[in-house]
Tab-separated table of C-alpha atoms and ligand atoms in Angstrom:
chain	number	residue	atom	x	y	z
D	1	UNK	CA	144.819	102.229	-31.626
D	2	UNK	CA	145.256	98.749	-33.042
D	3	UNK	CA	142.719	98.410	-35.827
D	4	UNK	CA	141.035	95.062	-35.270
D	5	UNK	CA	142.039	92.925	-38.284
D	6	UNK	CA	139.214	91.738	-40.496
D	7	UNK	CA	137.606	88.638	-39.015
D	8	UNK	CA	140.109	86.211	-40.522
D	9	UNK	CA	139.128	82.621	-41.182
D	10	UNK	CA	139.225	80.423	-38.088
D	11	UNK	CA	142.159	78.244	-39.240
D	12	UNK	CA	140.249	75.083	-38.331
D	13	UNK	CA	141.290	72.000	-40.315
D	14	UNK	CA	140.344	68.357	-40.248
D	15	UNK	CA	142.473	66.538	-37.607
D	16	UNK	CA	143.273	63.778	-40.086
D	17	UNK	CA	143.212	61.134	-37.367
D	18	UNK	CA	143.193	58.270	-39.880
D	19	UNK	CA	146.393	59.658	-41.463
D	20	UNK	CA	148.543	59.285	-38.328
D	21	UNK	CA	151.231	56.651	-38.824
D	22	UNK	CA	152.320	53.990	-36.334
D	23	UNK	CA	155.424	56.039	-35.477
D	24	UNK	CA	153.263	59.061	-34.652
D	25	UNK	CA	151.262	56.999	-32.158
D	26	UNK	CA	154.518	55.495	-30.820
D	27	UNK	CA	155.890	59.006	-30.098
D	28	UNK	CA	152.635	59.874	-28.286
D	29	UNK	CA	152.943	56.630	-26.241
D	30	UNK	CA	156.525	57.389	-25.224
D	31	UNK	CA	155.646	60.930	-24.145
D	32	UNK	CA	152.460	59.819	-22.332
D	33	UNK	CA	154.193	57.050	-20.366
D	34	UNK	CA	157.173	59.232	-19.505
D	35	UNK	CA	155.014	62.013	-18.104
D	36	UNK	CA	152.655	59.543	-16.375
D	37	UNK	CA	155.659	58.210	-14.434
D	38	UNK	CA	156.819	61.703	-13.520
D	39	UNK	CA	153.596	63.442	-12.542
D	40	UNK	CA	152.603	61.529	-9.366
D	41	UNK	CA	153.231	63.970	-6.496
D	42	UNK	CA	153.834	66.801	-8.965
D	43	UNK	CA	150.630	67.473	-10.940
D	44	UNK	CA	147.665	68.958	-9.054
D	45	UNK	CA	144.573	66.880	-8.320
D	46	UNK	CA	142.436	68.894	-10.750
D	47	UNK	CA	144.801	68.020	-13.598
D	48	UNK	CA	144.899	64.328	-12.659
D	49	UNK	CA	141.111	64.134	-12.319
D	50	UNK	CA	140.743	65.786	-15.734
D	51	UNK	CA	143.191	63.397	-17.381
D	52	UNK	CA	141.353	60.428	-15.868
D	53	UNK	CA	137.952	61.839	-16.833
D	54	UNK	CA	139.124	62.223	-20.408
D	55	UNK	CA	140.257	58.634	-20.579
D	56	UNK	CA	143.112	59.943	-22.697
D	57	UNK	CA	144.695	56.805	-23.999
D	58	UNK	CA	148.338	55.939	-23.583
D	59	UNK	CA	147.960	53.873	-26.728
D	60	UNK	CA	148.002	56.719	-29.219
D	61	UNK	CA	146.978	60.164	-30.364
D	62	UNK	CA	143.316	60.646	-29.389
D	63	UNK	CA	140.549	61.545	-31.818
D	64	UNK	CA	139.556	65.185	-31.135
D	65	UNK	CA	135.890	64.517	-31.930
D	66	UNK	CA	135.695	61.774	-29.299
D	67	UNK	CA	137.565	63.884	-26.737
D	68	UNK	CA	135.346	66.875	-27.540
D	69	UNK	CA	132.212	64.881	-26.706
D	70	UNK	CA	133.695	64.123	-23.251
D	71	UNK	CA	134.902	67.658	-22.534
D	72	UNK	CA	131.686	69.201	-23.847
D	73	UNK	CA	129.627	67.134	-21.402
D	74	UNK	CA	131.858	68.320	-18.541
D	75	UNK	CA	132.327	72.034	-19.295
D	76	UNK	CA	130.974	72.881	-22.752
D	77	UNK	CA	134.403	73.027	-24.426
D	78	UNK	CA	135.256	71.403	-27.734
D	79	UNK	CA	138.657	70.819	-29.365
D	80	UNK	CA	139.249	72.016	-32.932
D	81	UNK	CA	142.278	70.987	-35.001
D	82	UNK	CA	144.577	73.733	-36.288
D	83	UNK	CA	147.875	73.503	-38.203
D	84	UNK	CA	149.867	75.175	-35.384
D	85	UNK	CA	150.061	78.625	-33.777
D	86	UNK	CA	147.259	80.821	-35.116
D	87	UNK	CA	147.035	84.640	-35.037
D	88	UNK	CA	146.166	86.043	-31.607
D	89	UNK	CA	142.737	87.321	-32.639
D	90	UNK	CA	141.814	83.893	-34.078
D	91	UNK	CA	143.090	82.188	-30.915
D	92	UNK	CA	141.124	84.461	-28.595
D	93	UNK	CA	137.952	84.146	-30.660
D	94	UNK	CA	138.123	80.364	-30.324
D	95	UNK	CA	138.689	80.513	-26.547
D	96	UNK	CA	135.847	83.017	-26.144
D	97	UNK	CA	133.565	80.460	-27.848
D	98	UNK	CA	134.846	77.539	-25.672
D	99	UNK	CA	136.763	76.031	-28.561
D	100	UNK	CA	140.338	74.953	-27.772
D	101	UNK	CA	142.539	75.079	-30.906
D	102	UNK	CA	144.847	72.038	-30.788
D	103	UNK	CA	147.718	71.403	-33.173
D	104	UNK	CA	147.179	68.143	-35.073
D	105	UNK	CA	150.823	67.115	-35.740
D	106	UNK	CA	153.187	65.457	-33.265
D	107	UNK	CA	156.864	66.266	-32.649
D	108	UNK	CA	159.697	64.270	-34.268
D	109	UNK	CA	161.794	61.817	-32.187
D	110	UNK	CA	164.679	64.298	-32.065
D	111	UNK	CA	162.322	66.835	-30.425
D	112	UNK	CA	161.244	64.603	-27.519
D	113	UNK	CA	162.684	66.909	-24.889
D	114	UNK	CA	161.938	70.270	-26.369
D	115	UNK	CA	160.111	71.950	-29.184
D	116	UNK	CA	159.311	75.609	-29.643
D	117	UNK	CA	155.801	75.372	-31.064
D	118	UNK	CA	152.993	73.431	-29.354
D	119	UNK	CA	152.322	69.994	-30.859
D	120	UNK	CA	149.367	67.660	-30.265
D	121	UNK	CA	150.975	66.230	-27.107
D	122	UNK	CA	151.431	69.675	-25.521
D	123	UNK	CA	147.914	70.779	-26.485
D	124	UNK	CA	145.974	67.625	-25.619
D	125	UNK	CA	147.964	66.132	-22.721
D	126	UNK	CA	148.912	69.588	-21.419
D	127	UNK	CA	145.865	71.804	-21.916
D	128	UNK	CA	142.718	69.680	-22.228
D	129	UNK	CA	142.627	67.886	-18.824
D	130	UNK	CA	142.255	71.160	-16.910
D	131	UNK	CA	139.475	72.211	-19.288
D	132	UNK	CA	137.458	69.473	-17.559
D	133	UNK	CA	137.481	71.617	-14.387
D	134	UNK	CA	134.479	74.011	-14.401
D	135	UNK	CA	136.238	76.986	-12.805
D	136	UNK	CA	139.340	76.671	-14.978
D	137	UNK	CA	137.064	76.228	-18.023
D	138	UNK	CA	135.396	79.545	-17.105
D	139	UNK	CA	138.819	81.165	-16.658
D	140	UNK	CA	139.938	80.114	-20.130
D	141	UNK	CA	136.791	81.530	-21.730
D	142	UNK	CA	137.188	84.766	-19.740
D	143	UNK	CA	140.782	84.892	-20.929
D	144	UNK	CA	139.629	84.601	-24.550
D	145	UNK	CA	137.096	87.411	-24.126
D	146	UNK	CA	139.748	89.523	-22.381
D	147	UNK	CA	142.178	88.842	-25.195
D	148	UNK	CA	139.839	90.281	-27.809
D	149	UNK	CA	139.453	93.429	-25.674
D	150	UNK	CA	143.221	93.638	-25.048
D	151	UNK	CA	143.800	93.513	-28.805
D	152	UNK	CA	141.556	96.558	-29.234
D	153	UNK	CA	143.460	98.387	-26.484
D	154	UNK	CA	146.923	97.502	-27.792
D	155	UNK	CA	147.520	95.739	-24.478
D	156	UNK	CA	148.019	92.193	-25.699
D	157	UNK	CA	151.597	91.738	-24.409
D	158	UNK	CA	150.363	92.250	-20.847
D	159	UNK	CA	147.616	89.659	-21.170
D	160	UNK	CA	149.941	87.220	-22.953
D	161	UNK	CA	152.080	87.270	-19.783
D	162	UNK	CA	149.051	86.319	-17.686
D	163	UNK	CA	148.466	83.334	-20.001
D	164	UNK	CA	152.118	82.403	-19.883
D	165	UNK	CA	152.500	82.476	-16.095
D	166	UNK	CA	149.189	80.725	-15.366
D	167	UNK	CA	147.811	78.551	-18.174
D	168	UNK	CA	151.281	77.535	-19.415
D	169	UNK	CA	153.581	77.677	-16.367
D	170	UNK	CA	151.338	78.040	-13.333
D	171	UNK	CA	151.883	76.411	-9.931
D	172	UNK	CA	149.231	75.971	-7.261
D	173	UNK	CA	149.607	75.711	-3.479
D	174	UNK	CA	148.067	72.615	-1.855
D	175	UNK	CA	148.105	71.007	1.608
D	176	UNK	CA	150.816	68.634	0.385
D	177	UNK	CA	152.998	71.400	-1.059
D	178	UNK	CA	153.250	73.070	-4.459
D	179	UNK	CA	151.728	71.294	-7.438
D	180	UNK	CA	151.754	71.928	-11.183
D	181	UNK	CA	148.761	72.984	-13.262
D	182	UNK	CA	150.556	74.768	-16.152
D	183	UNK	CA	150.317	72.953	-19.491
D	184	UNK	CA	153.803	73.919	-20.595
D	185	UNK	CA	155.132	72.178	-17.476
D	186	UNK	CA	153.005	68.990	-17.388
D	187	UNK	CA	153.967	68.275	-21.016
D	188	UNK	CA	157.692	68.725	-20.335
D	189	UNK	CA	159.856	66.188	-18.523
D	190	UNK	CA	162.623	68.592	-17.506
D	191	UNK	CA	160.308	71.369	-16.386
D	192	UNK	CA	158.080	68.981	-14.370
D	193	UNK	CA	161.088	68.276	-12.156
D	194	UNK	CA	162.866	71.631	-12.240
D	195	UNK	CA	159.831	73.809	-11.387
D	196	UNK	CA	159.342	72.114	-8.001
D	197	UNK	CA	162.779	70.837	-7.071
D	198	UNK	CA	165.422	73.229	-8.364
D	199	UNK	CA	166.816	75.957	-6.107
D	200	UNK	CA	167.199	78.247	-9.134
D	201	UNK	CA	163.764	79.557	-10.040
D	202	UNK	CA	161.885	82.134	-7.965
D	203	UNK	CA	158.408	81.033	-6.826
D	204	UNK	CA	156.281	84.129	-6.223
D	205	UNK	CA	152.736	84.353	-4.826
D	206	UNK	CA	150.324	85.252	-7.654
D	207	UNK	CA	149.604	88.971	-8.045
D	208	UNK	CA	147.824	90.041	-11.235
D	209	UNK	CA	149.694	93.292	-11.892
D	210	UNK	CA	153.032	91.744	-10.946
D	211	UNK	CA	152.440	88.935	-13.465
D	212	UNK	CA	151.401	91.324	-16.246
D	213	UNK	CA	154.595	93.365	-15.712
D	214	UNK	CA	156.859	90.307	-15.884
D	215	UNK	CA	158.567	89.391	-19.151
D	216	UNK	CA	159.151	85.748	-20.063
D	217	UNK	CA	161.540	83.599	-22.092
D	218	UNK	CA	160.019	81.094	-24.502
D	219	UNK	CA	163.206	79.156	-25.171
D	220	UNK	CA	164.346	77.976	-21.749
D	221	UNK	CA	163.224	76.773	-18.322
D	222	UNK	CA	161.387	79.542	-16.484
D	223	UNK	CA	163.313	81.746	-14.024
D	224	UNK	CA	160.136	82.711	-12.168
D	225	UNK	CA	156.912	80.861	-11.395
D	226	UNK	CA	153.746	82.378	-9.938
D	227	UNK	CA	151.790	80.416	-7.358
D	228	UNK	CA	148.002	80.601	-6.977
D	229	UNK	CA	146.013	79.390	-3.989
D	230	UNK	CA	143.096	78.104	-6.073
D	231	UNK	CA	141.467	78.284	-9.512
D	232	UNK	CA	138.770	80.410	-7.867
D	233	UNK	CA	141.429	82.991	-7.026
D	234	UNK	CA	142.626	82.965	-10.633
D	235	UNK	CA	139.121	83.297	-12.079
D	236	UNK	CA	138.237	86.081	-9.617
D	237	UNK	CA	141.313	88.017	-10.786
D	238	UNK	CA	139.932	88.168	-14.326
D	239	UNK	CA	136.479	89.470	-13.332
D	240	UNK	CA	137.201	93.223	-13.307
D	241	UNK	CA	137.533	95.325	-16.465
D	242	UNK	CA	141.278	95.425	-17.196
D	243	UNK	CA	141.250	98.829	-18.936
D	244	UNK	CA	142.535	100.760	-15.899
D	245	UNK	CA	145.105	98.037	-15.260
D	246	UNK	CA	146.479	98.445	-18.782
D	247	UNK	CA	146.714	102.211	-18.316
D	248	UNK	CA	148.717	101.735	-15.120
D	249	UNK	CA	150.915	99.041	-16.693
D	250	UNK	CA	151.860	101.394	-19.546
D	251	UNK	CA	153.134	103.852	-16.943
D	252	UNK	CA	155.319	101.265	-15.133
D	253	UNK	CA	158.529	99.474	-16.209
D	254	UNK	CA	158.493	95.806	-17.147
D	255	UNK	CA	160.184	93.339	-14.809
D	256	UNK	CA	162.742	90.869	-16.125
D	257	UNK	CA	162.186	87.169	-15.340
D	258	UNK	CA	164.102	86.010	-12.264
D	259	UNK	CA	163.984	89.445	-10.596
D	260	UNK	CA	162.511	89.600	-7.067
D	261	UNK	CA	160.878	92.782	-5.753
D	262	UNK	CA	160.750	93.660	-2.052
D	263	UNK	CA	156.964	93.565	-2.407
D	264	UNK	CA	157.080	89.921	-3.653
D	265	UNK	CA	155.855	87.153	-1.355
D	266	UNK	CA	158.186	84.199	-2.072
D	267	UNK	CA	156.797	80.676	-1.751
D	268	UNK	CA	158.907	77.658	-0.785
D	269	UNK	CA	158.563	74.520	-2.889
D	270	UNK	CA	157.254	72.591	0.172
D	271	UNK	CA	157.392	68.848	0.843
D	272	UNK	CA	159.512	66.488	-1.225
D	273	UNK	CA	157.736	64.695	-3.995
D	274	UNK	CA	156.953	61.018	-4.250
D	275	UNK	CA	158.476	59.305	-7.265
D	276	UNK	CA	157.091	56.146	-8.807
D	277	UNK	CA	154.941	54.141	-6.476
D	278	UNK	CA	155.322	50.355	-6.325
D	279	UNK	CA	152.413	48.789	-8.160
D	280	UNK	CA	151.170	45.223	-8.302
D	281	UNK	CA	150.985	44.249	-11.965
D	282	UNK	CA	147.243	44.042	-12.576
D	283	UNK	CA	145.519	42.739	-15.677
D	284	UNK	CA	144.367	46.255	-16.485
D	285	UNK	CA	145.668	48.152	-19.483
D	286	UNK	CA	148.731	50.365	-19.558
D	287	UNK	CA	146.522	53.428	-19.645
D	288	UNK	CA	144.750	52.558	-16.417
D	289	UNK	CA	148.025	51.717	-14.700
D	290	UNK	CA	149.610	54.945	-15.841
D	291	UNK	CA	146.601	56.967	-14.736
D	292	UNK	CA	146.416	55.122	-11.413
D	293	UNK	CA	150.050	55.988	-10.766
D	294	UNK	CA	149.279	59.664	-11.250
D	295	UNK	CA	146.084	59.413	-9.198
D	296	UNK	CA	147.925	57.637	-6.348
D	297	UNK	CA	149.347	61.048	-5.439
N	1	HBI	N1	147.766	79.513	-31.311
N	1	HBI	N2	147.256	77.283	-31.779
N	1	HBI	C1	147.669	78.226	-30.884
N	1	HBI	N3	147.963	77.880	-29.628
N	1	HBI	C2	148.370	78.803	-28.714
N	1	HBI	O1	148.644	78.475	-27.547
N	1	HBI	C3	148.492	80.155	-29.115
N	1	HBI	C4	148.167	80.487	-30.431
N	1	HBI	N4	148.274	81.747	-30.855
N	1	HBI	C5	148.689	82.838	-29.961
N	1	HBI	C6	149.041	82.365	-28.594
N	1	HBI	N5	148.915	81.105	-28.218
N	1	HBI	C7	149.624	83.312	-27.578
N	1	HBI	O2	150.090	84.483	-28.182
N	1	HBI	C8	148.589	83.687	-26.528
N	1	HBI	O3	149.235	84.334	-25.472
N	1	HBI	C9	147.610	84.592	-27.141
N	2	FE	FE1	150.071	75.863	-24.700
């Protein structure tokens, strides 16, 4: 029985927006424009709509207070600044209260293509747009509540896999083919391409128990992706009490990433993806143009 640690402090710090230097904003701009060119035809509509609704600027690292006012109006979520990864119980308690803990520092130039720990670009550009979607916003809060229960039951590793294969690396089926909604993918150039276009990874229809049995690697492109049909399907999966699921999971072996079971329903990547679309150079700002390119999908 995992004794629930004393309610530790919430790790919230001041974002320090005024302290960002020009090179920090320049790194944000490079990452934002690079992903905005890549995501048309790859990111799902819900993500694109959220990014547009946020008015996340290409120009530089956004102010969490301003973003929070926009997200709160849409789905009641706010963004709090934290110094990086926080203990699981602290993380879950924030999610359960509709607070998304976002790292306040940005990666260094030599980390443009990969960094282990989430930075402000991963957290804001990756996670916050989908928090503008009411059903996904409900799913994230349900996840937080479930996390606190899982901690008490010593079942956290199972639930962490659900987070990994949905919130971070999830794919969704649409009429135009598979699209990305996972934050770990939309904030990564290589993975945004690989997850939909490489022959290597397995793309498996979402099944809750299958996901919670599947291990994952944090230091490389994913070998398996799980595909949902809708956010409603994902939210519905979290409705039941997971206690019996955890009991069953403890009786069954884990599954290594990349393995395919005979019971798996494999999903093909679907239609090819549009790249950059020709655009007439309007007078509008870079942000609008970048967002329009994504929205043109
Ligand atoms: N802390 N700031 C932050 N961001 C995360 O995404 C995060 C975390 N702590 C724990 C964690 N994620 C994962 O272990 C979740 O699966 C719980
Ligand atoms: Fe993340």
